[in-house]
Amino acid sequence: MAGAMLASRLSGDFDVTVIAPTDYFEVPMAIPRLMVQPRYAEKAIVPIAEALPKARHVRGRLVELSPAGGQVAGDDGSQRMMTAEITVLATGSRFPGSFIRPSSGSIKQRKVSFYRLRSSLAAARRILIVGGGPVGVEVAGEIVETWPGRSVTIIQSGPRILAGTGQSAAAHATEFLTERGVRLLTGERIETPLPPDGYTAEPGEIRTASGKHITYDVMLCCIGGRPNTEYLRTHFSDRLDTEGRVRVTPELLVAGEKTVFALGDITDLKENKMAMHIAGQLDVAEANIRAIASGRAPSRIYKAKTANLLMAVTLGSRAGVIFAPPVGSLRSSWLIRKAKAETMLVPKYRKQLGLSA
Ligand SMILES: Cc1cc2nc3c(=O)[nH]c(=O)nc-3n(C[C@H](O)[C@H](O)[C@H](O)COP(=O)(O)OP(=O)(O)OC[C@H]3O[C@@H](n4cnc5c(N)ncnc54)[C@H](O)[C@@H]3O)c2cc1C
């Protein structure tokens, strides 16, 4: 998200290289919808070549960053050292559920994976969702809208779902889902090992710490992401906090660096890790990069949206809740449809990349 948007803004004026392990850009908000409506991938997933026509794309992963440059491992097994005058780290989060963020693959494989996911959900009688954050809740909302009456269970280790936003929003989502038969098990931890891909369509049973046994046909792990920053461990571990997030200055430079920026989910900025906050970060990074490129000191400052609990959580394509402090929870189905649920923000991000809505 941050990398693609920044590359789009800068590639008209600079020689921009994007390193990414996939050949596509995907609007992450659309993922819960793509699981039930895979056809929407035609809009929500865009080849990088189309999204960023002026940037050069190197398909691979940054595996080690050192003072000499970045070691990039290509999909074809190649290794190369890459250098730049200005570097931006925006490697986001990794999730136990590879259906949320595969670590590699082509656009075709990604689209096929959503069709497969849909078939297994359509065939499943009992669906178990692990994680009651926004992703797990939105996935449950899509499932109950598409297959009313389907047995869906959400397991959440904390005391309530949607812990990152206001209590009233969580209460609304709880009411909506339980009215549609979703079983919410809060304060429950799974003791059984999770499937390696964070997803399985092999029927099974899990056991919780309190001794509950839950059977399922499909299990989807929607547990929160961890920052993708392993490539900093060898040479820059002192720039990482205890959670593995990159310490950044108010200018969004990596602490102690003059030409290396970090944006998005990997930063230690004290704010919800959301695309919504990335827009402000992009303005700051873009201004500071342009300043450095023209020989000036970077001076734009980013103020983290600490304690900002603003969040829009969909419950299918027609419902949801927006938690908008200080007002509280907005449940108007018209508002949530227009704000997010109808399109899952796909046209908004397509437009930001200069593509037709
Ligand atoms: C299902 C889902 C729904 C969401 N809904 C919302 C929402 O409604 N509203 C909202 O504001 N936010 C939402 N978010 C959060 C939002 O998507 C993230 O905060 C945002 O995408 C983070 O942007 P980013 O650029 O930091 O990382 P990402 O968008 O995760 O991008 C990171 C990129 O880096 C690549 N990468 C990873 N490691 C390497 C490496 N070593 N080398 C090279 N490339 C690498 C990845 O493949 C990926 O393409 C949602 C997230 C998910 C998963």
Short mmCIF file of C-alpha atoms and ligand atoms in Angstrom, two decimals:
data_model
loop_
_atom_site.label_atom_id
_atom_site.label_comp_id
_atom_site.label_asym_id
_atom_site.label_seq_id
_atom_site.Cartn_x
_atom_site.Cartn_y
_atom_site.Cartn_z
CA MET A 1 0.00 0.00 0.00
CA ALA A 2 2.53 2.65 1.15
CA GLY A 3 5.22 1.54 -1.30
CA ALA A 4 2.94 1.45 -4.34
CA MET A 5 1.28 4.78 -3.53
CA LEU A 6 4.61 6.49 -2.97
CA ALA A 7 6.12 4.99 -6.13
CA SER A 8 3.10 6.22 -8.06
CA ARG A 9 3.60 9.76 -6.75
CA LEU A 10 7.34 9.83 -7.43
CA SER A 11 7.89 7.77 -10.54
CA GLY A 12 7.06 10.63 -12.91
CA ASP A 13 9.99 12.64 -11.56
CA PHE A 14 12.51 10.10 -10.29
CA ASP A 15 14.05 6.83 -11.35
CA VAL A 16 11.99 4.56 -9.06
CA THR A 17 12.59 0.84 -8.54
CA VAL A 18 10.02 -1.20 -6.63
CA ILE A 19 11.14 -4.46 -5.07
CA ALA A 20 8.17 -6.75 -4.41
CA PRO A 21 7.79 -10.52 -4.36
CA THR A 22 4.53 -10.58 -6.32
CA ASP A 23 3.75 -9.22 -9.77
CA TYR A 24 0.58 -7.52 -8.55
CA PHE A 25 -0.75 -4.79 -6.29
CA GLU A 26 -3.82 -5.71 -4.26
CA VAL A 27 -6.22 -3.54 -2.27
CA PRO A 28 -6.05 -5.34 1.11
CA MET A 29 -9.48 -4.06 2.23
CA ALA A 30 -11.08 -6.12 -0.53
CA ILE A 31 -9.76 -9.45 0.74
CA PRO A 32 -12.83 -10.39 2.84
CA ARG A 33 -15.06 -9.62 -0.20
CA LEU A 34 -12.81 -11.54 -2.60
CA MET A 35 -13.26 -14.64 -0.45
CA VAL A 36 -16.97 -14.72 -1.36
CA GLN A 37 -16.90 -12.77 -4.64
CA PRO A 38 -13.65 -13.76 -6.36
CA ARG A 39 -14.72 -12.06 -9.59
CA TYR A 40 -14.10 -8.72 -7.91
CA ALA A 41 -10.37 -9.52 -8.08
CA GLU A 42 -10.45 -8.18 -11.65
CA LYS A 43 -10.70 -4.72 -10.08
CA ALA A 44 -9.06 -5.23 -6.69
CA ILE A 45 -5.86 -6.87 -7.93
CA VAL A 46 -3.81 -5.02 -10.51
CA PRO A 47 -0.58 -6.04 -12.24
CA ILE A 48 2.29 -3.87 -10.96
CA ALA A 49 3.20 -3.12 -14.57
CA GLU A 50 -0.24 -1.53 -15.01
CA ALA A 51 -0.39 0.18 -11.60
CA LEU A 52 3.13 1.61 -11.78
CA PRO A 53 3.96 1.94 -15.46
CA LYS A 54 6.78 4.42 -14.86
CA ALA A 55 8.55 2.43 -12.14
CA ARG A 56 10.91 -0.50 -12.63
CA HIS A 57 9.78 -3.64 -10.83
CA VAL A 58 12.29 -6.13 -9.48
CA ARG A 59 10.47 -9.25 -8.45
CA GLY A 60 12.00 -10.54 -5.25
CA ARG A 61 12.40 -10.03 -1.54
CA LEU A 62 14.76 -7.82 0.37
CA VAL A 63 16.52 -10.38 2.56
CA GLU A 64 19.23 -8.28 4.14
CA LEU A 65 19.85 -4.56 4.39
CA SER A 66 23.41 -3.53 5.17
CA PRO A 67 25.23 -0.19 4.98
CA ALA A 68 26.36 -1.28 1.48
CA GLY A 69 22.81 -1.79 0.14
CA GLY A 70 20.01 -4.32 -0.03
CA GLN A 71 20.46 -7.99 -0.80
CA VAL A 72 17.47 -9.05 -2.90
CA ALA A 73 16.54 -12.69 -3.47
CA GLY A 74 14.71 -13.15 -6.77
CA ASP A 75 11.90 -15.62 -7.35
CA ASP A 76 14.21 -17.42 -9.78
CA GLY A 77 16.79 -18.06 -7.05
CA SER A 78 18.97 -15.11 -8.11
CA GLN A 79 20.64 -12.87 -5.52
CA ARG A 80 21.58 -9.28 -6.23
CA MET A 81 22.80 -6.29 -4.30
CA MET A 82 20.77 -3.16 -4.92
CA THR A 83 21.64 0.39 -3.97
CA ALA A 84 19.79 3.69 -4.21
CA GLU A 85 20.28 7.29 -3.28
CA ILE A 86 17.07 7.17 -1.28
CA THR A 87 15.55 3.97 0.10
CA VAL A 88 12.01 3.48 1.40
CA LEU A 89 11.15 0.46 3.51
CA ALA A 90 7.43 -0.36 3.37
CA THR A 91 7.30 -4.12 3.76
CA GLY A 92 4.12 -4.18 5.83
CA SER A 93 2.83 -7.09 7.85
CA ARG A 94 2.91 -10.83 7.52
CA PHE A 95 -0.01 -12.92 8.66
CA PRO A 96 -0.35 -16.55 9.75
CA GLY A 97 -3.12 -16.83 7.14
CA SER A 98 -1.32 -16.90 3.78
CA PHE A 99 -4.67 -16.19 2.11
CA ILE A 100 -4.39 -12.71 3.65
CA ARG A 101 -0.88 -11.99 2.37
CA PRO A 102 0.95 -14.61 0.29
CA SER A 103 4.72 -14.23 0.45
CA SER A 104 5.10 -14.68 -3.32
CA GLY A 105 3.16 -15.72 -6.42
CA SER A 106 1.66 -14.37 -9.60
CA ILE A 107 -1.56 -12.46 -10.12
CA LYS A 108 -3.05 -15.56 -11.77
CA GLN A 109 -2.22 -17.74 -8.76
CA ARG A 110 -3.67 -15.13 -6.43
CA LYS A 111 -6.95 -14.92 -8.34
CA VAL A 112 -7.25 -18.72 -8.53
CA SER A 113 -6.66 -18.91 -4.76
CA PHE A 114 -9.77 -16.79 -4.12
CA TYR A 115 -11.91 -19.05 -6.34
CA ARG A 116 -10.60 -22.07 -4.40
CA LEU A 117 -11.26 -20.37 -1.09
CA ARG A 118 -14.80 -19.57 -2.14
CA SER A 119 -15.49 -23.17 -3.19
CA SER A 120 -14.25 -24.52 0.12
CA LEU A 121 -16.31 -21.96 2.06
CA ALA A 122 -19.38 -22.74 -0.06
CA ALA A 123 -19.01 -26.45 0.67
CA ALA A 124 -18.28 -26.06 4.38
CA ARG A 125 -21.01 -26.56 6.95
CA ARG A 126 -18.90 -25.32 9.89
CA ILE A 127 -16.47 -22.43 9.51
CA LEU A 128 -14.05 -21.50 12.26
CA ILE A 129 -12.47 -18.05 12.24
CA VAL A 130 -9.52 -17.56 14.56
CA GLY A 131 -9.20 -13.89 15.51
CA GLY A 132 -11.89 -11.33 16.22
CA GLY A 133 -10.09 -8.25 14.91
CA PRO A 134 -11.41 -6.28 11.91
CA VAL A 135 -10.31 -8.95 9.42
CA GLY A 136 -12.00 -11.85 11.25
CA VAL A 137 -15.15 -9.80 11.81
CA GLU A 138 -15.34 -8.65 8.18
CA VAL A 139 -14.77 -12.19 6.91
CA ALA A 140 -17.60 -13.43 9.17
CA GLY A 141 -19.85 -10.62 7.87
CA GLU A 142 -19.22 -11.65 4.26
CA ILE A 143 -19.89 -15.31 5.03
CA VAL A 144 -23.21 -14.76 6.82
CA GLU A 145 -24.40 -12.44 4.05
CA THR A 146 -23.46 -14.90 1.31
CA TRP A 147 -24.55 -18.09 3.06
CA PRO A 148 -27.16 -17.16 5.71
CA GLY A 149 -27.51 -19.78 8.40
CA ARG A 150 -24.04 -21.21 7.91
CA SER A 151 -22.42 -22.26 11.20
CA VAL A 152 -19.65 -19.73 11.88
CA THR A 153 -17.58 -19.50 15.07
CA ILE A 154 -15.13 -16.73 15.90
CA ILE A 155 -12.54 -17.39 18.57
CA GLN A 156 -11.00 -14.33 20.13
CA SER A 157 -8.31 -14.52 22.80
CA GLY A 158 -9.08 -11.07 24.28
CA PRO A 159 -12.20 -10.11 26.19
CA ARG A 160 -13.95 -8.59 23.17
CA ILE A 161 -13.87 -8.45 19.39
CA LEU A 162 -12.57 -5.31 17.61
CA ALA A 163 -10.23 -4.41 20.45
CA GLY A 164 -8.60 -1.65 18.34
CA THR A 165 -11.73 0.47 18.17
CA GLY A 166 -14.52 1.72 20.42
CA GLN A 167 -16.58 -0.54 22.66
CA SER A 168 -19.85 0.59 21.06
CA ALA A 169 -18.65 -0.48 17.61
CA ALA A 170 -17.67 -3.87 19.00
CA ALA A 171 -21.08 -4.15 20.68
CA HIS A 172 -22.85 -3.41 17.38
CA ALA A 173 -20.78 -5.96 15.46
CA THR A 174 -21.37 -8.53 18.21
CA GLU A 175 -25.13 -7.98 18.06
CA PHE A 176 -25.20 -8.10 14.25
CA LEU A 177 -23.20 -11.30 14.03
CA THR A 178 -24.86 -13.16 16.89
CA GLU A 179 -28.32 -12.30 15.47
CA ARG A 180 -27.18 -14.09 12.33
CA GLY A 181 -26.10 -17.16 14.26
CA VAL A 182 -22.37 -16.48 14.57
CA ARG A 183 -20.97 -17.97 17.77
CA LEU A 184 -18.46 -15.63 19.43
CA LEU A 185 -16.07 -17.22 21.88
CA THR A 186 -14.12 -14.46 23.59
CA GLY A 187 -11.34 -14.95 26.13
CA GLU A 188 -10.50 -18.30 24.53
CA ARG A 189 -7.07 -19.42 23.33
CA ILE A 190 -6.53 -22.30 20.95
CA GLU A 191 -4.19 -24.97 22.27
CA THR A 192 -4.12 -27.12 19.12
CA PRO A 193 -1.38 -26.05 16.62
CA LEU A 194 -2.71 -23.84 13.83
CA PRO A 195 -2.47 -25.09 10.23
CA PRO A 196 0.86 -24.07 8.62
CA ASP A 197 -0.80 -21.82 6.04
CA GLY A 198 -3.23 -20.37 8.56
CA TYR A 199 -5.96 -22.02 6.55
CA THR A 200 -7.31 -25.50 6.09
CA ALA A 201 -10.29 -27.03 4.32
CA GLU A 202 -9.62 -30.42 5.95
CA PRO A 203 -12.29 -31.02 8.59
CA GLY A 204 -10.90 -31.16 12.10
CA GLU A 205 -11.27 -30.20 15.72
CA ILE A 206 -9.47 -27.71 17.91
CA ARG A 207 -9.23 -27.55 21.67
CA THR A 208 -9.19 -24.33 23.66
CA ALA A 209 -7.30 -23.61 26.87
CA SER A 210 -10.58 -23.77 28.81
CA GLY A 211 -11.23 -27.27 27.45
CA LYS A 212 -13.78 -26.50 24.69
CA HIS A 213 -13.66 -28.69 21.58
CA ILE A 214 -14.74 -27.05 18.33
CA THR A 215 -15.13 -28.94 15.09
CA TYR A 216 -14.86 -27.30 11.69
CA ASP A 217 -14.80 -27.97 7.98
CA VAL A 218 -12.80 -24.85 7.17
CA MET A 219 -10.51 -22.94 9.52
CA LEU A 220 -9.32 -19.42 8.68
CA CYS A 221 -6.72 -17.69 10.82
CA CYS A 222 -7.36 -13.97 10.86
CA ILE A 223 -4.85 -13.14 13.54
CA GLY A 224 -3.12 -9.77 13.53
CA GLY A 225 0.00 -9.17 11.50
CA ARG A 226 3.64 -9.00 12.55
CA PRO A 227 6.04 -6.54 10.92
CA ASN A 228 8.14 -7.84 8.01
CA THR A 229 11.50 -6.53 9.18
CA GLU A 230 13.75 -9.62 9.39
CA TYR A 231 16.05 -8.08 6.79
CA LEU A 232 17.14 -5.49 9.37
CA ARG A 233 18.14 -8.03 12.03
CA THR A 234 21.78 -8.54 11.03
CA HIS A 235 22.96 -4.96 10.54
CA PHE A 236 20.29 -2.72 11.99
CA SER A 237 18.75 -4.62 14.91
CA ASP A 238 19.29 -1.52 17.07
CA ARG A 239 16.70 0.28 14.91
CA LEU A 240 13.97 -2.21 15.84
CA ASP A 241 11.76 -2.03 18.90
CA THR A 242 10.83 -5.08 20.97
CA GLU A 243 7.99 -5.93 18.55
CA GLY A 244 10.31 -5.80 15.54
CA ARG A 245 8.97 -2.44 14.34
CA VAL A 246 11.27 0.15 12.84
CA ARG A 247 12.01 3.16 14.98
CA VAL A 248 11.37 6.26 12.90
CA THR A 249 11.99 9.96 13.32
CA PRO A 250 9.16 12.50 12.93
CA GLU A 251 10.42 12.97 9.33
CA LEU A 252 9.76 9.23 8.85
CA LEU A 253 13.43 8.45 8.39
CA VAL A 254 14.73 5.27 9.99
CA ALA A 255 16.28 6.40 13.30
CA GLY A 256 19.91 7.33 12.74
CA GLU A 257 19.65 7.33 8.92
CA LYS A 258 19.65 10.28 6.54
CA THR A 259 18.30 8.70 3.35
CA VAL A 260 16.38 5.60 4.46
CA PHE A 261 12.68 6.06 5.14
CA ALA A 262 10.20 3.62 6.69
CA LEU A 263 6.44 3.81 6.19
CA GLY A 264 3.27 1.95 7.01
CA ASP A 265 2.75 -1.06 9.22
CA ILE A 266 6.44 -1.67 9.95
CA THR A 267 6.95 1.62 11.79
CA ASP A 268 6.89 2.06 15.55
CA LEU A 269 4.46 4.99 15.17
CA LYS A 270 1.92 4.72 17.97
CA GLU A 271 -1.21 4.45 15.87
CA ASN A 272 -3.48 1.70 14.58
CA LYS A 273 -1.74 -0.01 11.67
CA MET A 274 -4.16 1.05 8.96
CA ALA A 275 -4.07 2.23 5.37
CA MET A 276 -6.13 5.20 6.48
CA HIS A 277 -3.13 6.65 8.33
CA ILE A 278 -0.75 5.97 5.48
CA ALA A 279 -2.07 8.88 3.38
CA GLY A 280 -0.62 11.37 5.90
CA GLN A 281 2.65 9.48 6.00
CA LEU A 282 2.89 9.60 2.21
CA ASP A 283 2.56 13.39 2.17
CA VAL A 284 5.42 13.69 4.67
CA ALA A 285 7.67 11.13 2.98
CA GLU A 286 7.08 12.58 -0.47
CA ALA A 287 7.89 16.13 0.68
CA ASN A 288 11.01 14.97 2.51
CA ILE A 289 12.24 12.86 -0.39
CA ARG A 290 11.78 15.78 -2.77
CA ALA A 291 13.66 18.00 -0.29
CA ILE A 292 16.60 15.59 -0.03
CA ALA A 293 16.68 15.14 -3.80
CA SER A 294 16.96 18.88 -4.27
CA GLY A 295 19.69 19.23 -1.64
CA ARG A 296 17.55 20.52 1.21
CA ALA A 297 17.11 19.05 4.67
CA PRO A 298 13.89 17.07 5.19
CA SER A 299 11.60 19.19 7.33
CA ARG A 300 8.05 17.82 7.06
CA ILE A 301 6.96 16.21 10.29
CA TYR A 302 4.44 13.39 10.77
CA LYS A 303 2.28 13.38 13.85
CA ALA A 304 1.15 9.86 14.71
CA LYS A 305 -2.61 9.38 15.05
CA THR A 306 -2.16 8.04 18.57
CA ALA A 307 -5.35 6.96 20.32
CA ASN A 308 -7.34 7.65 17.16
CA LEU A 309 -9.82 4.80 17.18
CA LEU A 310 -11.50 5.81 13.91
CA MET A 311 -12.34 2.60 12.05
CA ALA A 312 -14.87 1.39 9.51
CA VAL A 313 -15.72 -2.28 9.82
CA THR A 314 -18.00 -3.88 7.26
CA LEU A 315 -20.47 -6.66 7.95
CA GLY A 316 -21.08 -7.79 4.41
CA SER A 317 -21.79 -5.45 1.50
CA ARG A 318 -24.77 -3.67 3.09
CA ALA A 319 -23.93 -3.21 6.76
CA GLY A 320 -21.20 -2.39 9.22
CA VAL A 321 -20.18 0.19 11.73
CA ILE A 322 -17.98 3.26 11.68
CA PHE A 323 -16.43 4.24 14.96
CA ALA A 324 -15.86 7.98 14.66
CA PRO A 325 -14.67 9.67 17.84
CA PRO A 326 -15.90 11.80 19.52
CA VAL A 327 -19.32 11.03 18.00
CA GLY A 328 -19.16 7.30 18.63
CA SER A 329 -20.57 4.49 16.49
CA LEU A 330 -22.34 5.33 13.24
CA ARG A 331 -24.49 2.45 12.09
CA SER A 332 -26.32 3.99 9.15
CA SER A 333 -26.30 1.32 6.51
CA TRP A 334 -26.32 4.02 3.78
CA LEU A 335 -23.21 5.65 5.27
CA ILE A 336 -21.25 2.44 5.73
CA ARG A 337 -22.21 1.27 2.25
CA LYS A 338 -20.98 4.48 0.67
CA ALA A 339 -17.93 4.79 2.94
CA LYS A 340 -16.65 1.27 2.41
CA ALA A 341 -18.97 -1.73 2.19
CA GLU A 342 -20.15 -1.31 -1.40
CA THR A 343 -16.70 -1.31 -2.97
CA MET A 344 -14.27 -2.07 -0.12
CA LEU A 345 -12.38 1.09 -1.14
CA VAL A 346 -11.15 -0.48 -4.37
CA PRO A 347 -12.07 2.53 -6.61
CA LYS A 348 -10.42 4.92 -4.15
CA TYR A 349 -7.06 3.18 -4.31
CA ARG A 350 -7.32 2.48 -8.04
CA LYS A 351 -7.81 6.22 -8.57
CA GLN A 352 -4.80 7.02 -6.37
CA LEU A 353 -2.76 4.86 -8.72
CA GLY A 354 -4.14 6.73 -11.70
CA LEU A 355 -6.33 3.82 -12.83
CA SER A 356 -10.00 4.00 -13.79
CA ALA A 357 -12.29 3.42 -10.79
C1 LIG B 1 -7.80 -7.97 5.11
C2 LIG B 1 -7.35 -6.59 5.49
C3 LIG B 1 -8.27 -5.57 5.56
C4 LIG B 1 -7.88 -4.28 5.88
N1 LIG B 1 -8.81 -3.28 5.93
C5 LIG B 1 -8.42 -2.02 6.20
C6 LIG B 1 -9.36 -0.95 6.17
O1 LIG B 1 -10.53 -1.15 5.92
N2 LIG B 1 -8.92 0.31 6.41
C7 LIG B 1 -7.61 0.58 6.68
O2 LIG B 1 -7.29 1.75 6.86
N3 LIG B 1 -6.69 -0.42 6.74
C8 LIG B 1 -7.06 -1.71 6.49
N4 LIG B 1 -6.15 -2.73 6.53
C9 LIG B 1 -4.76 -2.42 6.93
C10 LIG B 1 -3.97 -1.94 5.75
O3 LIG B 1 -4.17 -2.77 4.65
C11 LIG B 1 -2.51 -1.89 6.11
O4 LIG B 1 -2.34 -1.02 7.22
C12 LIG B 1 -1.68 -1.41 4.95
O5 LIG B 1 -1.81 -2.26 3.84
C13 LIG B 1 -0.23 -1.34 5.33
O6 LIG B 1 0.47 -0.86 4.25
P1 LIG B 1 2.02 -1.14 4.11
O7 LIG B 1 2.45 -0.49 2.87
O8 LIG B 1 2.73 -0.85 5.38
O9 LIG B 1 2.12 -2.72 3.93
P2 LIG B 1 1.39 -3.70 2.93
O10 LIG B 1 0.22 -3.08 2.28
O11 LIG B 1 1.22 -4.95 3.73
O12 LIG B 1 2.48 -3.94 1.81
C14 LIG B 1 3.73 -4.52 2.08
C15 LIG B 1 4.29 -5.07 0.78
O13 LIG B 1 5.65 -5.42 0.98
C16 LIG B 1 5.90 -6.70 0.41
N5 LIG B 1 7.03 -7.28 1.15
C17 LIG B 1 7.00 -7.86 2.37
N6 LIG B 1 8.26 -8.24 2.72
C18 LIG B 1 9.07 -7.89 1.70
C19 LIG B 1 10.46 -7.99 1.49
N7 LIG B 1 11.28 -8.53 2.39
N8 LIG B 1 10.96 -7.53 0.33
C20 LIG B 1 10.14 -6.95 -0.60
N9 LIG B 1 8.81 -6.81 -0.45
C21 LIG B 1 8.28 -7.27 0.70
C22 LIG B 1 4.60 -7.44 0.59
O14 LIG B 1 4.49 -8.51 -0.33
C23 LIG B 1 3.59 -6.34 0.31
O15 LIG B 1 3.34 -6.24 -1.05
C24 LIG B 1 -6.52 -4.02 6.19
C25 LIG B 1 -5.58 -5.06 6.13
C26 LIG B 1 -5.98 -6.33 5.78
C27 LIG B 1 -4.95 -7.42 5.69
#
